[in-house]
Short mmCIF file of C-alpha atoms in Angstrom, two decimals:
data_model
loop_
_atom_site.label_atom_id
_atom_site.label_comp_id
_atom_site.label_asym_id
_atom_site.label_seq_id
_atom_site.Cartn_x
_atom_site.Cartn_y
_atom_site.Cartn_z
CA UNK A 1 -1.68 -9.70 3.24
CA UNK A 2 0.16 -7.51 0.62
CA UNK A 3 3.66 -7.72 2.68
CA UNK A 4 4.99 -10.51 1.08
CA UNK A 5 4.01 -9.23 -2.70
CA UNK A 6 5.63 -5.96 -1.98
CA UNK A 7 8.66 -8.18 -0.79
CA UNK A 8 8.77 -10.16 -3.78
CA UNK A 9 8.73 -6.75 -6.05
CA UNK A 10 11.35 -5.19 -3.95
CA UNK A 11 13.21 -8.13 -3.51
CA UNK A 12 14.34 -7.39 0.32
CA UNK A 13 12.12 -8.45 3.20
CA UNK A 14 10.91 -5.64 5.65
CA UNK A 15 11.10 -6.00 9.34
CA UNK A 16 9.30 -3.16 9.80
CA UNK A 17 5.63 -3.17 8.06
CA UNK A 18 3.26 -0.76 10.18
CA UNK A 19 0.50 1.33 8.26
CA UNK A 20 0.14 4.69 9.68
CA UNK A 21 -2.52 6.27 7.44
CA UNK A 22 -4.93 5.36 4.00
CA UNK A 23 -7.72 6.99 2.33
CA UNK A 24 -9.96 4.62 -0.40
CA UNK A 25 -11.26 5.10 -3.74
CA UNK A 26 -14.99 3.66 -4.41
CA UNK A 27 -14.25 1.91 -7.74
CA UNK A 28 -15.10 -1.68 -9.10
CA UNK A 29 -14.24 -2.77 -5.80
CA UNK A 30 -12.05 -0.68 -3.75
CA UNK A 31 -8.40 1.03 -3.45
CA UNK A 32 -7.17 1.42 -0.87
CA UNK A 33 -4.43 3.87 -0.54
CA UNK A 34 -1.83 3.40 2.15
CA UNK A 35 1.43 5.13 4.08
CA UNK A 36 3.50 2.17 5.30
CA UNK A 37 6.23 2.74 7.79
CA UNK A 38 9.00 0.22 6.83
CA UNK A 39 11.85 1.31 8.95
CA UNK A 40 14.40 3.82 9.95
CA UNK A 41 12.83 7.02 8.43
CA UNK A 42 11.60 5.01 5.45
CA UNK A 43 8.04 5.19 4.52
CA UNK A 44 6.01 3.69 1.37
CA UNK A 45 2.89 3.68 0.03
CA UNK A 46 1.00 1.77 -1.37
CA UNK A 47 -2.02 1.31 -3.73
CA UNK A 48 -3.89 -2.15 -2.98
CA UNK A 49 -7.34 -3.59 -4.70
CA UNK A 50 -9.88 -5.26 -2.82
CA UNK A 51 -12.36 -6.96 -5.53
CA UNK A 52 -16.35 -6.71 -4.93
CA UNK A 53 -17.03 -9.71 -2.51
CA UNK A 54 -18.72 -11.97 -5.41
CA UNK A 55 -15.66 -12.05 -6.84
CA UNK A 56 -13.89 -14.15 -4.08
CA UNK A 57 -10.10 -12.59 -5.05
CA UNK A 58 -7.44 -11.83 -2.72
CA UNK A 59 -6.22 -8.41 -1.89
CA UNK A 60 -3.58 -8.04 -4.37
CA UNK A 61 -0.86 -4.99 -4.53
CA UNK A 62 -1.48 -3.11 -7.49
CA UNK A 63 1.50 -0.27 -7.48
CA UNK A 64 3.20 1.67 -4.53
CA UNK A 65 5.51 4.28 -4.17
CA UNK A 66 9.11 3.97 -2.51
CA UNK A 67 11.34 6.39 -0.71
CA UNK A 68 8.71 8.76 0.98
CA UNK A 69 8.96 10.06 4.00
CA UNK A 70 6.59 10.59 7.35
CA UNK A 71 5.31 14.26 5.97
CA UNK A 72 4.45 13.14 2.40
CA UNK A 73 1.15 13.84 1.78
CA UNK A 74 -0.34 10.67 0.99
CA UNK A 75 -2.28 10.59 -2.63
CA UNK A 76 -4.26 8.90 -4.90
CA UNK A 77 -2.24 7.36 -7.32
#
């Protein structure tokens, strides 16, 4: 669901989009922190917020991190 906003904020489309690892964060809702493989040796990662459920909002991207690779420890950010 957060494909096409990290898409839009790159402003290339990925053909590649697997996630490969995430830890979350317990806040007002939750982040969710995740290693994306997007291709080649090209990995990102990303930080996305899932609201509490009374809320009713989407999934949205909140920041990510670009040019990482397979052994970069994945963090909170």
């Amino acid at each position: 669901k957060v494909k096409p906003q990290l898409e839009e904020k790159e402003g290339k489309t990925f053909d590649v989009f697997t996630a490969v690892e995430f830890k979350t964060q317990v806040v007002a809702g939750t982040n969710y922190f995740i290693k994306v493989h997007v291709g080649n040796d090209e990995f990102m990662h990303l930080r996305v917020f899932r609201s509490l459920p009374h809320e009713s909002k989407p999934l949205s991207l909140h920041s990510y991190q670009s040019s990482k690779t397979k052994r970069d420890e994945l963090a909170f950010f």
